[in-house]
mmCIF file of C-alpha atoms in Angstrom:
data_model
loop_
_atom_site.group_PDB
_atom_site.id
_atom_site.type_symbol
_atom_site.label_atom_id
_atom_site.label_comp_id
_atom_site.label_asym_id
_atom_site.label_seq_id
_atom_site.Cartn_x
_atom_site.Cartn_y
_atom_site.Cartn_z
ATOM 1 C CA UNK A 630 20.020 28.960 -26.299
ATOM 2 C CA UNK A 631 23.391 30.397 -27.056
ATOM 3 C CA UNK A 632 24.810 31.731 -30.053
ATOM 4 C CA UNK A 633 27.879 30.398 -31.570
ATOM 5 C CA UNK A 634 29.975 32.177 -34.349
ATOM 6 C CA UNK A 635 33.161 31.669 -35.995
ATOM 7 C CA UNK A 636 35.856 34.307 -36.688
ATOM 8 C CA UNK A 637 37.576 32.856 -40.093
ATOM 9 C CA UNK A 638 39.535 33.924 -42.597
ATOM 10 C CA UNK A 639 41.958 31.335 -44.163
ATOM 11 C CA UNK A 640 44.584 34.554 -44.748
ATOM 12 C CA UNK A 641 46.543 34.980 -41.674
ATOM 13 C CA UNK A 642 47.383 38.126 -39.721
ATOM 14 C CA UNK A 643 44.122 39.896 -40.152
ATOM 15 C CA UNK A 644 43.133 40.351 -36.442
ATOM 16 C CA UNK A 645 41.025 36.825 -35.928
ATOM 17 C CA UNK A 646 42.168 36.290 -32.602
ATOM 18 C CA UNK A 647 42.412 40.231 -31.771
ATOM 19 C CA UNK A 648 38.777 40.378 -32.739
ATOM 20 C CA UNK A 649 37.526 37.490 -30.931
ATOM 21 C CA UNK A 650 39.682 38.163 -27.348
ATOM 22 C CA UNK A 651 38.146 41.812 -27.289
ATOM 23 C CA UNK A 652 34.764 40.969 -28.890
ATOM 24 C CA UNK A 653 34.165 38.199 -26.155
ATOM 25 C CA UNK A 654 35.222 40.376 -23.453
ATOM 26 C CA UNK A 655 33.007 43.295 -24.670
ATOM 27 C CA UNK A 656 30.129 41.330 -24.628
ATOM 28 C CA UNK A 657 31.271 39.623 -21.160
ATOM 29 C CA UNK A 658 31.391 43.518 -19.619
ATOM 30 C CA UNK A 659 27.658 43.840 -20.845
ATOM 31 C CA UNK A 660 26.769 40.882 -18.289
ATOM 32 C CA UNK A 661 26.546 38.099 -21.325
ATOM 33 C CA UNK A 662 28.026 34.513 -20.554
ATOM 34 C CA UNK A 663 30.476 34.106 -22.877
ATOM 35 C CA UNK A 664 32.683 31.051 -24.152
ATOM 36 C CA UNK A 665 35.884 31.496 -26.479
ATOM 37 C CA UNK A 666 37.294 28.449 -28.126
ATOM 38 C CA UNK A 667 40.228 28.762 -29.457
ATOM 39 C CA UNK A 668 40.615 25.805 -32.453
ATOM 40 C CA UNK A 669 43.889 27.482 -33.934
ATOM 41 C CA UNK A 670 46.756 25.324 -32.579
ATOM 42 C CA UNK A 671 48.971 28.475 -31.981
ATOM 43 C CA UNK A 672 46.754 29.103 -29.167
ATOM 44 C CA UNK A 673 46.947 32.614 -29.446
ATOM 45 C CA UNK A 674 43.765 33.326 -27.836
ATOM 46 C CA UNK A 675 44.201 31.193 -25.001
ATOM 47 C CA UNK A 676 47.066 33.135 -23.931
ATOM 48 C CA UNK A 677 46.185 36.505 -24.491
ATOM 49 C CA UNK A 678 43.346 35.370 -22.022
ATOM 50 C CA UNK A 679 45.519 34.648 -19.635
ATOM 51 C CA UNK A 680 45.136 30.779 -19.837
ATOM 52 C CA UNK A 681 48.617 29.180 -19.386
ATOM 53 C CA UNK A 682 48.949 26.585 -22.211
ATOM 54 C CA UNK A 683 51.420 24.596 -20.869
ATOM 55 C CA UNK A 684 49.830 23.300 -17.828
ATOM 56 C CA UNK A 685 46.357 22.771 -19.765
ATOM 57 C CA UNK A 686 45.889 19.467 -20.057
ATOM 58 C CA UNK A 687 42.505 19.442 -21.025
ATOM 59 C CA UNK A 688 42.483 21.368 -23.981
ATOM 60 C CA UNK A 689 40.110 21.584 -27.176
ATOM 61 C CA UNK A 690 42.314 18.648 -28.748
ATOM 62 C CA UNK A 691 41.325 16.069 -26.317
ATOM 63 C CA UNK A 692 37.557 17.271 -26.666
ATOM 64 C CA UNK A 693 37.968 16.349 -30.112
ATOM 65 C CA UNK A 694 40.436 13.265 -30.519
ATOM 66 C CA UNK A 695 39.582 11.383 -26.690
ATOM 67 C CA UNK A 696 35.837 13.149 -26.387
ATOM 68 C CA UNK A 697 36.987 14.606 -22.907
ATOM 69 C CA UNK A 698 34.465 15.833 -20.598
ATOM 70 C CA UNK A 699 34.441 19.462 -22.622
ATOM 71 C CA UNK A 700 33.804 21.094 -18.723
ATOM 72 C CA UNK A 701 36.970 19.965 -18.294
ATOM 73 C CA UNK A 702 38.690 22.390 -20.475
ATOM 74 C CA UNK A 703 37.111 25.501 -19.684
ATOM 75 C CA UNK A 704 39.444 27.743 -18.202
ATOM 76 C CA UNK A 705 38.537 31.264 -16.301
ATOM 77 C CA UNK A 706 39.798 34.684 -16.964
ATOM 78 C CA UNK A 707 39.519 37.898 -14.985
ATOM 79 C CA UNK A 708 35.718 38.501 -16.071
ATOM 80 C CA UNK A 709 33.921 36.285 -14.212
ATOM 81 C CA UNK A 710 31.460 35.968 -17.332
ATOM 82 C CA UNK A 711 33.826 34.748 -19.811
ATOM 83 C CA UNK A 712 35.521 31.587 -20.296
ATOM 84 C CA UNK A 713 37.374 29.838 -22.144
ATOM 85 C CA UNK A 714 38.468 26.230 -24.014
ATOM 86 C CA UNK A 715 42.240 26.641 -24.405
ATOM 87 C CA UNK A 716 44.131 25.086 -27.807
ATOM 88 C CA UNK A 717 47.640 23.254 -27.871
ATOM 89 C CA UNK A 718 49.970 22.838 -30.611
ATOM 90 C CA UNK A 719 48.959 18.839 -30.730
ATOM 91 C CA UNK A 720 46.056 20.155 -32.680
ATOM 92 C CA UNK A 721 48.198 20.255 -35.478
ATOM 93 C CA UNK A 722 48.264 16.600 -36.407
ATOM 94 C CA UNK A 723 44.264 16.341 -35.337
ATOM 95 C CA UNK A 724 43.086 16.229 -38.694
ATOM 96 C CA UNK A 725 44.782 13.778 -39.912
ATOM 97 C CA UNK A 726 43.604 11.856 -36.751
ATOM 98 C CA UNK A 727 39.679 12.876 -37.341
ATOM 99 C CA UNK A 728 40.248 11.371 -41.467
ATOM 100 C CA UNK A 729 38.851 8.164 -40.151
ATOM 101 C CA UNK A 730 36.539 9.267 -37.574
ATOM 102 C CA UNK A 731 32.615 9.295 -38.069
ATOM 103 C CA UNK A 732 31.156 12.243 -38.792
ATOM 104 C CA UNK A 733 34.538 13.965 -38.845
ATOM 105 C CA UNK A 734 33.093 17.454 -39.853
ATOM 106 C CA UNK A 735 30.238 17.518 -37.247
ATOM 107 C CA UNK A 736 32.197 16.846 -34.093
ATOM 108 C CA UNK A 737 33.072 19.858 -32.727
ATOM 109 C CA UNK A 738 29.559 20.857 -32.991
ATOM 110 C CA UNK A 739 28.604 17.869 -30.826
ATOM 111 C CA UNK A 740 31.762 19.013 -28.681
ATOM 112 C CA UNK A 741 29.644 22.114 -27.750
ATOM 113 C CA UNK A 742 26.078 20.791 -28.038
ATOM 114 C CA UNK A 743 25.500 20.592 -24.348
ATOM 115 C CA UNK A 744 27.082 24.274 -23.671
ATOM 116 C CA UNK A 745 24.776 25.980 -25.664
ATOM 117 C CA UNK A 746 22.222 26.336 -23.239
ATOM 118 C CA UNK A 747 25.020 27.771 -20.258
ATOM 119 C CA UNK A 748 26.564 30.660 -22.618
ATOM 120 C CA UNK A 749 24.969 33.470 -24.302
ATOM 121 C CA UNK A 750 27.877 33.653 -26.714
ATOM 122 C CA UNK A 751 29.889 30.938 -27.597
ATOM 123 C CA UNK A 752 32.924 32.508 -30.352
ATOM 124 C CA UNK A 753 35.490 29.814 -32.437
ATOM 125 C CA UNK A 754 38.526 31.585 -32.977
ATOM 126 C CA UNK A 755 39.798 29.627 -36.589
ATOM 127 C CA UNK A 756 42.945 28.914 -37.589
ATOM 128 C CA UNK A 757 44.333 30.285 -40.986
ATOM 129 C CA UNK A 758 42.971 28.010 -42.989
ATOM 130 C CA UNK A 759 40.438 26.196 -44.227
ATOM 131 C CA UNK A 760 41.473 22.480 -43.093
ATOM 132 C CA UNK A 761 38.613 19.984 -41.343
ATOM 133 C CA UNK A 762 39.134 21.869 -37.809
ATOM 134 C CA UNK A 763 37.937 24.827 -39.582
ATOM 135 C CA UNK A 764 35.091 22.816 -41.527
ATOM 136 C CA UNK A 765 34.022 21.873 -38.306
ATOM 137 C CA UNK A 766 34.026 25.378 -36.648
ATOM 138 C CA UNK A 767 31.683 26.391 -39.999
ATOM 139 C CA UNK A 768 29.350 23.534 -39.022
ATOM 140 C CA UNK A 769 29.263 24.145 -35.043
ATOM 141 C CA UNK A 770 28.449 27.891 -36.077
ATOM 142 C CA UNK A 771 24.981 29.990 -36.069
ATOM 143 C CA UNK A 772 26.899 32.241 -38.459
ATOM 144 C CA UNK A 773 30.817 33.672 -38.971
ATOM 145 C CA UNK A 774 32.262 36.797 -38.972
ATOM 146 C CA UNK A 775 34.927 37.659 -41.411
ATOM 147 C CA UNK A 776 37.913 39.431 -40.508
ATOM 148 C CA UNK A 777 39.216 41.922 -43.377
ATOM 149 C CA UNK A 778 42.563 43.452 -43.200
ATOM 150 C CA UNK A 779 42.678 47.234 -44.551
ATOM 151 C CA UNK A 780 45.865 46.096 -46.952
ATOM 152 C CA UNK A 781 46.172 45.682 -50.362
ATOM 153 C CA UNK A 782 45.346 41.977 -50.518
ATOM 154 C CA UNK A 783 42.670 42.134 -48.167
ATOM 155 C CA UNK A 784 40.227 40.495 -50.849
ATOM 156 C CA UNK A 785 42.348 37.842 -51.677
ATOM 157 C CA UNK A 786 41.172 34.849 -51.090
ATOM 158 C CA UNK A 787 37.781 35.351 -49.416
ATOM 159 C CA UNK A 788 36.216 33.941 -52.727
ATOM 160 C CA UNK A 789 37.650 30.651 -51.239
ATOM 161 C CA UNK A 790 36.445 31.198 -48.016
ATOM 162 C CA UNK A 791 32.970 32.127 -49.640
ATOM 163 C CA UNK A 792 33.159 29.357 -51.638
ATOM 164 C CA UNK A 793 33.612 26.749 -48.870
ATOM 165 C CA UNK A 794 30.297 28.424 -46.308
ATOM 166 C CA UNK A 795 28.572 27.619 -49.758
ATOM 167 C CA UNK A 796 29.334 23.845 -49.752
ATOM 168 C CA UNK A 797 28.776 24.329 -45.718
ATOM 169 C CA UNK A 798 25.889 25.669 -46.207
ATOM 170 C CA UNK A 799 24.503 23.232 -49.010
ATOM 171 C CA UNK A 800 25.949 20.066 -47.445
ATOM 172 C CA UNK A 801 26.703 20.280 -43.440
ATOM 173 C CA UNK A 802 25.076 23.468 -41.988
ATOM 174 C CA UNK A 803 22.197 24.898 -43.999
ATOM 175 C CA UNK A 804 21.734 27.468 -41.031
ATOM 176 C CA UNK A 805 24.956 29.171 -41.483
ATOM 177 C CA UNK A 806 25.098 32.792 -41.771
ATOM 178 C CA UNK A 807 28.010 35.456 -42.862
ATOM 179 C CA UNK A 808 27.387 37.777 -39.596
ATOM 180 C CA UNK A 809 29.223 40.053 -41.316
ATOM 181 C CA UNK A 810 32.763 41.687 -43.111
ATOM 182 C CA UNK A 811 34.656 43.516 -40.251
ATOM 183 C CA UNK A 812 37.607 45.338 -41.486
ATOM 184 C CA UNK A 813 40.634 45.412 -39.106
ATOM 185 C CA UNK A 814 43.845 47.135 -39.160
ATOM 186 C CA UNK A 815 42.273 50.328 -40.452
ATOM 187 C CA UNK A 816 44.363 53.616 -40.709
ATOM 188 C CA UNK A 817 41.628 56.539 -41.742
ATOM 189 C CA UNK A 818 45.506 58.854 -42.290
ATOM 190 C CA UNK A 819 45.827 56.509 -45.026
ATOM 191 C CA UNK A 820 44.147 56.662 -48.507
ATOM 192 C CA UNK A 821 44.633 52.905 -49.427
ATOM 193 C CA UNK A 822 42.833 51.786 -46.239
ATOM 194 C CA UNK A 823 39.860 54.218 -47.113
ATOM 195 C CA UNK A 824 40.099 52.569 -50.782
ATOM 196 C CA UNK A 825 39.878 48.969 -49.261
ATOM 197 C CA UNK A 826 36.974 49.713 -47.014
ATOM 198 C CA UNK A 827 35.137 51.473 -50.345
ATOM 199 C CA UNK A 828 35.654 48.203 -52.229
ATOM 200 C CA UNK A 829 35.010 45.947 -49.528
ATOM 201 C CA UNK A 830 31.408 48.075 -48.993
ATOM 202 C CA UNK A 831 31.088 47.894 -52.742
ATOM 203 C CA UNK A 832 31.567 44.311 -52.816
ATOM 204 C CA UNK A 833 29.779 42.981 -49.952
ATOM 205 C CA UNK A 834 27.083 46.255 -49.427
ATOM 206 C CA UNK A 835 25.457 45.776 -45.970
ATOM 207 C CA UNK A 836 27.314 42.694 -44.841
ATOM 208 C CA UNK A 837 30.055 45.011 -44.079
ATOM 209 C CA UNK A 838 29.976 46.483 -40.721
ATOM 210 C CA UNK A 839 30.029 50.169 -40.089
ATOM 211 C CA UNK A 840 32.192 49.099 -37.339
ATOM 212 C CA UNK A 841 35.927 49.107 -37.959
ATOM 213 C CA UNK A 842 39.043 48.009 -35.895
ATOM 214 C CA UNK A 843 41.891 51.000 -35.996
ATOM 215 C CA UNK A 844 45.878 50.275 -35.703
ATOM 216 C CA UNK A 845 46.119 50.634 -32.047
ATOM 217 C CA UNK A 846 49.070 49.795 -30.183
ATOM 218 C CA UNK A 847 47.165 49.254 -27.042
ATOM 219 C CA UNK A 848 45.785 45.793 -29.084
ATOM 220 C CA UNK A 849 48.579 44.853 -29.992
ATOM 221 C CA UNK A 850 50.226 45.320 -26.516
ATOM 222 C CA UNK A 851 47.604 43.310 -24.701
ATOM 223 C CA UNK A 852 47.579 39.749 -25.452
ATOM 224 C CA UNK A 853 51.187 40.071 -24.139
ATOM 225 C CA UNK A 854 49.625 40.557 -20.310
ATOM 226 C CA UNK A 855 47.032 37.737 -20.833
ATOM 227 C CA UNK A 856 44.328 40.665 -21.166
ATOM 228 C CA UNK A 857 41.901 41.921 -22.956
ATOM 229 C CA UNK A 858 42.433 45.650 -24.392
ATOM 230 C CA UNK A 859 39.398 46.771 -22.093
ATOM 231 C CA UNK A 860 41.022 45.545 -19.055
ATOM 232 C CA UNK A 861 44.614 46.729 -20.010
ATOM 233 C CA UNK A 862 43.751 49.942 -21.040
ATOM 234 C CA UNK A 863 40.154 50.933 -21.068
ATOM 235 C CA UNK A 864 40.677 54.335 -22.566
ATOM 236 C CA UNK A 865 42.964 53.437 -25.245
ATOM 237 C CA UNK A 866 41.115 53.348 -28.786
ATOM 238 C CA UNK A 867 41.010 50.128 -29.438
ATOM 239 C CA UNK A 868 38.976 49.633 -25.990
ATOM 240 C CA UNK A 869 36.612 52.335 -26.649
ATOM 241 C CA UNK A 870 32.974 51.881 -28.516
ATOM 242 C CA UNK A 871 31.899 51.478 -31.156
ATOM 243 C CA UNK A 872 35.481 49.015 -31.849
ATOM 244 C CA UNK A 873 34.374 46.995 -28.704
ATOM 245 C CA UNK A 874 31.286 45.587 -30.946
ATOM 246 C CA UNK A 875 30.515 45.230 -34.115
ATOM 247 C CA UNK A 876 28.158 47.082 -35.528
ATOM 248 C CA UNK A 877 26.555 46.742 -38.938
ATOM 249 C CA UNK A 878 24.483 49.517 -41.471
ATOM 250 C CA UNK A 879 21.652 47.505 -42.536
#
C-alpha cells in the first residue's frame, strides 16, 4: 500500500513544486514507484517533468469534474519509476464546479484509491491556497509536508494552514499527519536565514527536518528542461544528499 503526501503551503513561492519534482525523483532513483500529481492549475510540476500540457487531454481536472479513467492521465518521464498526473489551467474554475458535487472534499481521494496499491509514493503538489482542491489533497493524504521559505515572513500564515489539517483532521481525515517543516530557500552566508530556521526549530521542535533546501541555481534552472535537478545536473548542490530527501532529527 502506497503512501500519499501533500506538499502545501497556502503562501506561494516557497519551493512546493521544487520540492515535490526533486523529492519524487529522488525517491524514483532509489527504485520506489512513484506518482506526482500535480493539483495546482499552473501546472508547474507537470512541466518541469517534462509532460507537455498542452496536448494532455487527460489531465487531473477531468479525473475530478468527468471521473476519467485516472490511468488515463498518467504521463511518463525519463525515470522509468516515476510518473505523473499532469494539471491544466481549467482547474481553476473546478471548485466552483465540485460546490454541488457529493462528497466534494473526498473525491480526489477516491480519484487515487485504486493507485495506491501500484505506487510506493504517491506526492500532491498543492496549489497556493487553501481552496476545496487543496481540502481534498489534505483528505487523499497519509500526511503533508510543509514547505518553509528561509525569508522574513516565512511563518506567516502557517497558523492557517495548521488550523485547517485541524478541522481535516477532526472532520474528513483523522489519519492525517504533518510529515514534517522543510525549510527551502536557505542561504547559511546569511544571518536572517539562520534566524528563521532557529525559530522555525523553536516553534515546531522535531517536526522540522534537519534537512534543508539551499539557493541553488541548478533548481531553479531545471524545471526549464522538463528535468529534475538530479538528471540535469547531478553534482550541482541542490542534486546532492542529504537535499535529495528529507530528513528529520527526531
Amino acid at each position: 500500500m502506497g503512501k500519499i503526501i501533500a506538499l502545501a503551503n497556502q503562501k506561494g513561492g516557497v519551493g512546493k513544486t521544487t520540492t515535490t519534482i526533486n523529492l519524487a525523483a529522488s525517491l524514483a532513483t532509489l527504485e520506489k514507484k512513484v506518482l506526482v500529481v500535480d493539483a495546482d492549475p499552473q501546472a508547474n510540476a507537470s512541466s518541469g517533468l517534462g509532460v507537455d500540457i498542452k496536448q494532455s487531454e487527460c489531465t487531473i481536472y477531468e479525473c475530478i469534474i468527468d471521473r476519467a479513467d485516472v490511468r488515463e492521465a498518467i504521463h511518463d518521464t525519463e525515470i522509468d519509476t516515476l510518473k505523473v498526473i499532469s494539471s491544466h489551467i481549467n482547474l481553476v474554475g473546478a471548485e466552483i464546479e465540485m460546490l454541488n458535487l457529493k462528497n466534494r472534499e473526498k473525491i480526489l481521494k477516491e480519484v487515487l484509491a485504486p493507485l495506491k496499491e501500484e505506487f510506493d509514493y504517491i506526492l500532491i503538489d498543492c496549489s497556493p491556497s487553501l481552496g476545496l482542491i487543496t481540502i481534498n489533497a489534505l483528505t487523499a493524504a497519509d500526511s503533508v509536508i510543509i514547505p518553509v521559505q528561509a525569508e522574513y515572513f516565512a511563518l506567516e500564515g502557517i497558523s492557517k494552514l495548521l488550523n485547517t489539517i485541524k478541522i481535516i483532521k477532526s472532520k474528513l481525515n483523522p489519519a492525517l499527519e504533518i510529515e514534517g517543516f522543510l525549510l527551502t530557500m536557505y542561504d547559511s552566508r546569511l544571518r536572517q536565514a539562520n534566524q528563521i530556521y532557529d525559530e522555525v526549530k523553536r516553534h515546531f521542535q522535531e517536526l522540522v527536518f534537519e534537512t534543508v533546501v539551499q539557493r541553488n541555481v541548478k533548481l531553479s534552472e531545471a524545471p526549464s528542461y522538463g528535468l529534475p535537478t538530479i538528471l540535469y545536473d547531478a553534482d550541482s548542490t541542490g542534486a546532492k544528499k542529504p537535499h535529495g530527501t528529507c530528513q528529520r532529527t527526531d
